[in-house]
Amino acid sequence: MSRFSELLDDFFYRPDEDVSGLQDFAAGSDGVLPLVPEEVPEEYLAFRLEGECYAVPIRGVREISKVPPLTEIPRAEPQLLGVMNLRGELLPVYDVKMRLRLAERAPLVAGPDAPAPPRSARILVLRTETGPAGVWVDGVVGVVKLKPSMLEAPPPGMRAGDRDCVVGMGRRGPMLYILLDAEQALAP
Amino acid sequence: MSPGSKALSEFVAEATEILDALARDLLVLDERRGHEADPDLVNGIFRAAHSLKGLSGLFGQERISRLAHGTEDLLDRLRLGKLLLDGAVLDALIEVLDAFQALLGEAARGTESEGLSARVETMAARMASMGAPAEVAEEDPLDRLELEAQVRSVFTEYEEHRLRENVRRGVALWRVRAAFDLSDFDKGLVELNARLKPLGEVISTLPSAQPGGAHGIAFDLIFGAQVDQAALETGLKGTPAELSALTVRPAAEAATSALLQAAQPSATMRSTSPRGGGKKKKRARATPAALPPEARPPLLPHVPEDTEPGPLEWPTSDAALPADAGGAPSPAHVPGPSSVPVVAYLQGAAKASPKGLSVAPALPAGAPVSPQATLTADTSLRSLTQTVRVDIGRLDGLINMVGELLLIKANLQRLAESARQDGAVALSKLFGQELARETRGLERKLEALQEGLLEARMVPVGQVFDKLARLVRRITREAGKEIELAISGGEVELDKLIVEELSDPLMHLIRNAIDHGVESPDARLASGKPRRAVVGLRAEQKGNHVVIEVSDDGAGIDEVRVREVAITRGVITFSQAQEMSRRELLNLIFQPGFSTARSVSELSGRGVGLDVVKNNLGNLSGIIDVWSERGRGTAFHLTLPVTLAIIRALLVGVSGRTYAVPLNSVLEIISVQPREIRTVERREVLDLRGQTLPFVRLARMFALPERPVSRHFVVVVGLAQERLGIAVDELHGQQDIVTKPLGGRLQSVRGISGATDLGNRRTVLVLDVAALLEEGMAVERRRA
């Protein structure tokens, strides 16, 4: 059974696959069109963290990777989960759940005692000012196009992190996306 | 570097190389200030300036080109003896060098500052007006030399000047005639030049009137000897050289002889000399066979049987030559008894008139002349070095590749091993053996490849030393001190990246030594030292490490005041200070909070940023140590690994994690029972052959879950004099690893210098031994 599900898994999701065309197609077919011409939609990558749906601008995402074995860095700050080797490149991998108060402590995902990562978990490789950084997400939802009119300011009572990592909300149909400022979320 | 411009980076790289050469030569001139300048050196500098002018013109770097042009003019006047090389000229040249460097820096950044442009203008103007022209002799001493006018006529202005100088000074002049085989005369000529060089000055190399046999070519070298005939003869033993003296008539005869020479007919024959023309001559590209038959006769119009080939000379620098465009033949005549056919070279001015003139030697037997054969080493335009400039990034890429090959090799080895041992049938066992043998072969070759690549990265540390020497000159002048810089060990080789990173820390240290370490000349005299202070810069290889020492014989560091400042600044507490040894006190100067410019220079004479120096070295896995004695001076010792690219590492296991320890800092490995660990004042130590060894448990240091073990493996690491025992749970053996630095966001991680890939996508962290030592010692200090 495991072999079959693995095959299926690969069929459903391939991180290096270019699905933007498909996404466009999907986005165009959900009835929200036609767009107001002067409104240029921006593409966001939506992902799940502890059951909530977050999104970051897709131009800040370099790639999406399955979770490789992570190597923990001794004495590092807790949100630094470890380092990963992505095709010979060494990347730090961060947890943002603590910053967003979604979790009390960072999950144990690196080192010899770590359990195998959940099947849906992924590492988003983001471009940041201080170089590429990986961010652990519980699952990737997909690419969404959000027009400026779909964006809202973050609700005042919302539990935010230490800093304002949440820059706004995006509403598209029934879905609500919490827009994340990756730079802030990864700031030390 | 300006965005994306490959051409520009090429330019910068090449110009840097030229400037380096220029700087080296200038430095030598500077060292021999007051002595007669070596004409070769001046000529070399002239050529460097000339190349720089051409290069910068090519790349549209107008300011550099303008300055180079001025410099070239000045140098041209110098080398032709129209100007004397005095202190002012030398200073100007050194200043120009600085300006070139600044200009190049701006060019690389793609900026252009007003100030520098103005500086270029003033400098160029100053150089143009510079002129204490050498006194001109009324009569030309050259007229007294018995040399055929035709020979004389082919000398370049520079050669003529050198010859004149030699005659004027009464140097014994010789014609050294040597015949070589055509196939390898370039080598022979190089060797002959090398032999002659120490004995005097080779003024000109001309093809000889005396033929060198059917397949040979003979040369006349006009040579000014610094030694007597006997010494010259001994010096040339074994070479095909024949000596004949050139007589110099006493002054009175000169006029007559000149007249006589002028009266000689000068039209008999001429082989053209390859002068002027384009930068890259394609002379002698065409072999006689390729020559259109009708092209030959007009070239050697009336070759009487009793004539010989005319002189041939190669230009040293085109700019210095009169432009003799198109290589139009100018008549020359050398009388001599010869019926052997002529060797005539024509300039291959292919562009001007390809058919008629792009011609090579008209050789009698039609002996083919290879293109190389016509190039001599000394004067060839072909570059003298067989060097290829390679971007260090490419080498890094190759080394990474080798690292990956090594991983594949390790996998192959494992496969071979398992096939050999678990092979069910004899056949598979045999196959396993075969595979194992081949893998060993692969291993050897890979090791050779890796070694070769590492060697390619190695550069002499002298590259930085040269730059520093210039800096010392400048600072010394600014600081009003008298300093002699003693450099040694410049030939010691280090990884290019390390050498690059070294220049800043070394500059800091040297600046400190001059600004603060060395006393003023008067103060030195008062304390019974020579006026001139000595600042030493010494490199020495010690096993896998290179030790660089920066020393001065100045006042030394006052540790009492170091202590006071450390206490007032809160770097240490009073009670800590009580227990610190002198050496520990001295090492406080590397503490971050300690050194701020003002307080330190007032206090002991150590300037800014020693903590920065220490950090920089730490990034190179190096360590710094200080020695100082009051009144006798200070010395900093920098211990550095030879390379960082591929290192042999010991793999250790702690709490189920694997770490790599660079083997070059591992002194030994011991096995220790828990009961052998002692505590001294609550810190753990080991007794290692009667010596107390500070001891840390890696698991505890890294806050990993400690596992109970029946015995510890203790990896004893050391850098400079520091020793530390690091306890680990397991040893996994050795492996060559390619370290990737923890760049970008991970720079601040302590105790880890990088990571490496051991295959299977497992990333293993590499311990930063220098930092761990530091930390271990800090623990010791804090607890002490």
PDB file of C-alpha atoms in Angstrom, chain B residues 272-440:
ATOM      1  CA  THR B 272      64.506  44.317 -43.509  1.00  0.00           C
ATOM      2  CA  SER B 273      64.192  44.619 -39.871  1.00  0.00           C
ATOM      3  CA  PRO B 274      60.835  43.976 -38.346  1.00  0.00           C
ATOM      4  CA  ARG B 275      60.022  47.303 -36.940  1.00  0.00           C
ATOM      5  CA  GLY B 276      56.997  49.240 -36.056  1.00  0.00           C
ATOM      6  CA  GLY B 277      53.629  48.208 -37.197  1.00  0.00           C
ATOM      7  CA  GLY B 278      50.799  46.652 -35.328  1.00  0.00           C
ATOM      8  CA  LYS B 279      50.963  45.380 -31.842  1.00  0.00           C
ATOM      9  CA  LYS B 280      50.805  41.701 -32.557  1.00  0.00           C
ATOM     10  CA  LYS B 281      53.187  40.884 -35.276  1.00  0.00           C
ATOM     11  CA  LYS B 282      52.497  37.927 -37.354  1.00  0.00           C
ATOM     12  CA  ARG B 283      55.954  37.870 -38.669  1.00  0.00           C
ATOM     13  CA  ALA B 284      57.214  34.695 -40.067  1.00  0.00           C
ATOM     14  CA  ARG B 285      53.869  33.072 -39.954  1.00  0.00           C
ATOM     15  CA  ALA B 286      54.125  32.060 -43.524  1.00  0.00           C
ATOM     16  CA  THR B 287      56.621  29.436 -44.382  1.00  0.00           C
ATOM     17  CA  PRO B 288      58.620  29.762 -47.545  1.00  0.00           C
ATOM     18  CA  ALA B 289      56.460  27.155 -49.152  1.00  0.00           C
ATOM     19  CA  ALA B 290      53.444  29.294 -48.665  1.00  0.00           C
ATOM     20  CA  LEU B 291      55.129  32.155 -50.345  1.00  0.00           C
ATOM     21  CA  PRO B 292      54.018  33.110 -53.792  1.00  0.00           C
ATOM     22  CA  PRO B 293      57.057  32.526 -55.899  1.00  0.00           C
ATOM     23  CA  GLU B 294      57.023  35.945 -57.409  1.00  0.00           C
ATOM     24  CA  ALA B 295      57.081  37.538 -54.028  1.00  0.00           C
ATOM     25  CA  ARG B 296      60.558  36.483 -53.225  1.00  0.00           C
ATOM     26  CA  PRO B 297      62.764  38.129 -55.775  1.00  0.00           C
ATOM     27  CA  PRO B 298      61.753  41.723 -55.151  1.00  0.00           C
ATOM     28  CA  LEU B 299      62.497  41.329 -51.515  1.00  0.00           C
ATOM     29  CA  LEU B 300      66.110  40.530 -51.931  1.00  0.00           C
ATOM     30  CA  PRO B 301      66.834  42.541 -54.961  1.00  0.00           C
ATOM     31  CA  HIS B 302      70.460  42.198 -55.724  1.00  0.00           C
ATOM     32  CA  VAL B 303      72.082  39.851 -53.382  1.00  0.00           C
ATOM     33  CA  PRO B 304      75.681  39.746 -54.238  1.00  0.00           C
ATOM     34  CA  GLU B 305      77.498  36.638 -53.281  1.00  0.00           C
ATOM     35  CA  ASP B 306      79.738  38.440 -50.894  1.00  0.00           C
ATOM     36  CA  THR B 307      77.093  39.939 -48.712  1.00  0.00           C
ATOM     37  CA  GLU B 308      75.570  38.791 -45.571  1.00  0.00           C
ATOM     38  CA  PRO B 309      72.252  39.208 -43.967  1.00  0.00           C
ATOM     39  CA  GLY B 310      71.616  42.514 -42.448  1.00  0.00           C
ATOM     40  CA  PRO B 311      70.906  42.998 -38.872  1.00  0.00           C
ATOM     41  CA  LEU B 312      67.736  41.817 -37.427  1.00  0.00           C
ATOM     42  CA  GLU B 313      66.334  42.975 -34.251  1.00  0.00           C
ATOM     43  CA  TRP B 314      63.128  42.595 -32.428  1.00  0.00           C
ATOM     44  CA  PRO B 315      61.455  45.511 -30.865  1.00  0.00           C
ATOM     45  CA  THR B 316      61.042  45.493 -27.155  1.00  0.00           C
ATOM     46  CA  SER B 317      58.227  47.898 -27.246  1.00  0.00           C
ATOM     47  CA  ASP B 318      56.457  49.166 -30.229  1.00  0.00           C
ATOM     48  CA  ALA B 319      55.774  52.562 -28.884  1.00  0.00           C
ATOM     49  CA  ALA B 320      59.423  53.272 -28.562  1.00  0.00           C
ATOM     50  CA  LEU B 321      60.072  52.459 -32.123  1.00  0.00           C
ATOM     51  CA  PRO B 322      59.843  54.767 -35.027  1.00  0.00           C
ATOM     52  CA  ALA B 323      56.777  53.732 -36.881  1.00  0.00           C
ATOM     53  CA  ASP B 324      58.089  52.187 -39.989  1.00  0.00           C
ATOM     54  CA  ALA B 325      54.713  51.435 -41.354  1.00  0.00           C
ATOM     55  CA  GLY B 326      54.242  48.530 -43.589  1.00  0.00           C
ATOM     56  CA  GLY B 327      57.693  47.274 -42.885  1.00  0.00           C
ATOM     57  CA  ALA B 328      59.201  49.056 -45.832  1.00  0.00           C
ATOM     58  CA  PRO B 329      62.717  47.840 -46.182  1.00  0.00           C
ATOM     59  CA  SER B 330      65.442  50.226 -45.262  1.00  0.00           C
ATOM     60  CA  PRO B 331      68.797  49.486 -46.603  1.00  0.00           C
ATOM     61  CA  ALA B 332      71.534  48.155 -44.470  1.00  0.00           C
ATOM     62  CA  HIS B 333      74.801  46.722 -45.312  1.00  0.00           C
ATOM     63  CA  VAL B 334      77.140  44.544 -43.478  1.00  0.00           C
ATOM     64  CA  PRO B 335      80.241  43.644 -45.306  1.00  0.00           C
ATOM     65  CA  GLY B 336      81.535  40.215 -44.642  1.00  0.00           C
ATOM     66  CA  PRO B 337      82.923  37.210 -46.381  1.00  0.00           C
ATOM     67  CA  SER B 338      80.077  34.895 -46.893  1.00  0.00           C
ATOM     68  CA  SER B 339      78.529  33.061 -49.711  1.00  0.00           C
ATOM     69  CA  VAL B 340      75.983  31.272 -47.655  1.00  0.00           C
ATOM     70  CA  PRO B 341      72.477  32.310 -48.368  1.00  0.00           C
ATOM     71  CA  VAL B 342      70.788  34.968 -46.528  1.00  0.00           C
ATOM     72  CA  VAL B 343      68.435  34.827 -43.652  1.00  0.00           C
ATOM     73  CA  ALA B 344      66.101  37.625 -44.138  1.00  0.00           C
ATOM     74  CA  TYR B 345      63.136  38.388 -42.077  1.00  0.00           C
ATOM     75  CA  LEU B 346      60.431  40.540 -43.227  1.00  0.00           C
ATOM     76  CA  GLN B 347      57.873  42.028 -41.110  1.00  0.00           C
ATOM     77  CA  GLY B 348      54.659  40.247 -41.612  1.00  0.00           C
ATOM     78  CA  ALA B 349      52.677  43.345 -42.166  1.00  0.00           C
ATOM     79  CA  ALA B 350      49.923  41.237 -43.458  1.00  0.00           C
ATOM     80  CA  LYS B 351      47.387  43.960 -43.130  1.00  0.00           C
ATOM     81  CA  ALA B 352      49.237  46.477 -45.199  1.00  0.00           C
ATOM     82  CA  SER B 353      50.051  44.342 -48.158  1.00  0.00           C
ATOM     83  CA  PRO B 354      49.356  40.731 -47.588  1.00  0.00           C
ATOM     84  CA  LYS B 355      50.743  39.378 -50.773  1.00  0.00           C
ATOM     85  CA  GLY B 356      53.934  41.227 -51.086  1.00  0.00           C
ATOM     86  CA  LEU B 357      55.192  41.520 -47.613  1.00  0.00           C
ATOM     87  CA  SER B 358      53.784  38.919 -45.327  1.00  0.00           C
ATOM     88  CA  VAL B 359      56.817  36.953 -45.847  1.00  0.00           C
ATOM     89  CA  ALA B 360      59.068  34.844 -43.814  1.00  0.00           C
ATOM     90  CA  PRO B 361      62.606  33.750 -44.011  1.00  0.00           C
ATOM     91  CA  ALA B 362      63.915  33.116 -47.402  1.00  0.00           C
ATOM     92  CA  LEU B 363      65.776  30.048 -46.510  1.00  0.00           C
ATOM     93  CA  PRO B 364      68.115  28.395 -48.893  1.00  0.00           C
ATOM     94  CA  ALA B 365      67.254  24.793 -48.488  1.00  0.00           C
ATOM     95  CA  GLY B 366      63.662  25.669 -48.049  1.00  0.00           C
ATOM     96  CA  ALA B 367      63.997  24.486 -44.507  1.00  0.00           C
ATOM     97  CA  PRO B 368      60.697  25.093 -42.864  1.00  0.00           C
ATOM     98  CA  VAL B 369      60.695  27.491 -40.045  1.00  0.00           C
ATOM     99  CA  SER B 370      58.123  26.896 -37.440  1.00  0.00           C
ATOM    100  CA  PRO B 371      56.391  29.996 -36.203  1.00  0.00           C
ATOM    101  CA  GLN B 372      57.787  29.475 -32.749  1.00  0.00           C
ATOM    102  CA  ALA B 373      61.284  29.356 -34.000  1.00  0.00           C
ATOM    103  CA  THR B 374      61.191  32.969 -34.929  1.00  0.00           C
ATOM    104  CA  LEU B 375      60.251  34.141 -31.505  1.00  0.00           C
ATOM    105  CA  THR B 376      62.874  34.776 -28.950  1.00  0.00           C
ATOM    106  CA  ALA B 377      62.033  34.826 -25.341  1.00  0.00           C
ATOM    107  CA  ASP B 378      63.527  38.118 -24.460  1.00  0.00           C
ATOM    108  CA  THR B 379      61.913  40.207 -27.062  1.00  0.00           C
ATOM    109  CA  SER B 380      58.973  38.167 -28.123  1.00  0.00           C
ATOM    110  CA  LEU B 381      55.548  39.668 -27.930  1.00  0.00           C
ATOM    111  CA  ARG B 382      54.238  36.337 -26.890  1.00  0.00           C
ATOM    112  CA  SER B 383      53.556  36.554 -23.201  1.00  0.00           C
ATOM    113  CA  LEU B 384      56.414  35.273 -21.167  1.00  0.00           C
ATOM    114  CA  THR B 385      54.459  33.287 -18.659  1.00  0.00           C
ATOM    115  CA  GLN B 386      52.500  30.185 -19.343  1.00  0.00           C
ATOM    116  CA  THR B 387      49.858  31.317 -16.925  1.00  0.00           C
ATOM    117  CA  VAL B 388      46.128  31.161 -17.206  1.00  0.00           C
ATOM    118  CA  ARG B 389      44.080  33.360 -14.982  1.00  0.00           C
ATOM    119  CA  VAL B 390      41.218  31.446 -13.462  1.00  0.00           C
ATOM    120  CA  ASP B 391      38.426  32.807 -11.401  1.00  0.00           C
ATOM    121  CA  ILE B 392      38.639  31.319  -7.933  1.00  0.00           C
ATOM    122  CA  GLY B 393      34.934  30.521  -8.121  1.00  0.00           C
ATOM    123  CA  ARG B 394      35.613  28.110 -10.937  1.00  0.00           C
ATOM    124  CA  LEU B 395      38.257  26.361  -8.916  1.00  0.00           C
ATOM    125  CA  ASP B 396      35.796  26.142  -6.066  1.00  0.00           C
ATOM    126  CA  GLY B 397      33.337  24.550  -8.437  1.00  0.00           C
ATOM    127  CA  LEU B 398      35.905  22.004  -9.542  1.00  0.00           C
ATOM    128  CA  ILE B 399      36.844  21.228  -5.994  1.00  0.00           C
ATOM    129  CA  ASN B 400      33.204  20.715  -5.124  1.00  0.00           C
ATOM    130  CA  MET B 401      32.996  18.384  -8.044  1.00  0.00           C
ATOM    131  CA  VAL B 402      35.949  16.407  -6.779  1.00  0.00           C
ATOM    132  CA  GLY B 403      34.274  16.267  -3.393  1.00  0.00           C
ATOM    133  CA  GLU B 404      31.245  14.721  -5.004  1.00  0.00           C
ATOM    134  CA  LEU B 405      33.388  12.294  -6.964  1.00  0.00           C
ATOM    135  CA  LEU B 406      34.952  11.249  -3.700  1.00  0.00           C
ATOM    136  CA  LEU B 407      31.518  10.482  -2.357  1.00  0.00           C
ATOM    137  CA  ILE B 408      30.739   8.358  -5.373  1.00  0.00           C
ATOM    138  CA  LYS B 409      34.054   6.631  -4.941  1.00  0.00           C
ATOM    139  CA  ALA B 410      33.204   5.847  -1.327  1.00  0.00           C
ATOM    140  CA  ASN B 411      29.930   4.294  -2.487  1.00  0.00           C
ATOM    141  CA  LEU B 412      31.743   2.224  -5.081  1.00  0.00           C
ATOM    142  CA  GLN B 413      34.151   1.053  -2.461  1.00  0.00           C
ATOM    143  CA  ARG B 414      31.303  -0.031  -0.267  1.00  0.00           C
ATOM    144  CA  LEU B 415      29.703  -1.911  -3.134  1.00  0.00           C
ATOM    145  CA  ALA B 416      32.952  -3.614  -3.959  1.00  0.00           C
ATOM    146  CA  GLU B 417      33.467  -4.573  -0.362  1.00  0.00           C
ATOM    147  CA  SER B 418      30.030  -6.066   0.020  1.00  0.00           C
ATOM    148  CA  ALA B 419      30.325  -7.924  -3.273  1.00  0.00           C
ATOM    149  CA  ARG B 420      33.614  -9.356  -2.167  1.00  0.00           C
ATOM    150  CA  GLN B 421      32.388 -10.484   1.220  1.00  0.00           C
ATOM    151  CA  ASP B 422      28.794 -11.490   0.685  1.00  0.00           C
ATOM    152  CA  GLY B 423      29.200 -12.718  -2.854  1.00  0.00           C
ATOM    153  CA  ALA B 424      27.147 -15.884  -3.085  1.00  0.00           C
ATOM    154  CA  VAL B 425      28.958 -17.308  -6.034  1.00  0.00           C
ATOM    155  CA  ALA B 426      32.629 -17.309  -6.844  1.00  0.00           C
ATOM    156  CA  LEU B 427      31.994 -15.192  -9.889  1.00  0.00           C
ATOM    157  CA  SER B 428      30.556 -12.343  -7.928  1.00  0.00           C
ATOM    158  CA  LYS B 429      33.454 -12.559  -5.478  1.00  0.00           C
ATOM    159  CA  LEU B 430      35.842 -12.239  -8.350  1.00  0.00           C
ATOM    160  CA  PHE B 431      33.879  -9.347  -9.685  1.00  0.00           C
ATOM    161  CA  GLY B 432      34.024  -7.737  -6.271  1.00  0.00           C
ATOM    162  CA  GLN B 433      37.797  -8.060  -6.188  1.00  0.00           C
ATOM    163  CA  GLU B 434      38.084  -6.588  -9.630  1.00  0.00           C
ATOM    164  CA  LEU B 435      35.845  -3.744  -8.651  1.00  0.00           C
ATOM    165  CA  ALA B 436      37.834  -3.111  -5.498  1.00  0.00           C
ATOM    166  CA  ARG B 437      41.052  -2.910  -7.462  1.00  0.00           C
ATOM    167  CA  GLU B 438      39.627  -0.482  -9.966  1.00  0.00           C
ATOM    168  CA  THR B 439      38.195   1.603  -7.184  1.00  0.00           C
ATOM    169  CA  ARG B 440      41.598   1.866  -5.582  1.00  0.00           C
TER     170      ARG B 440
END
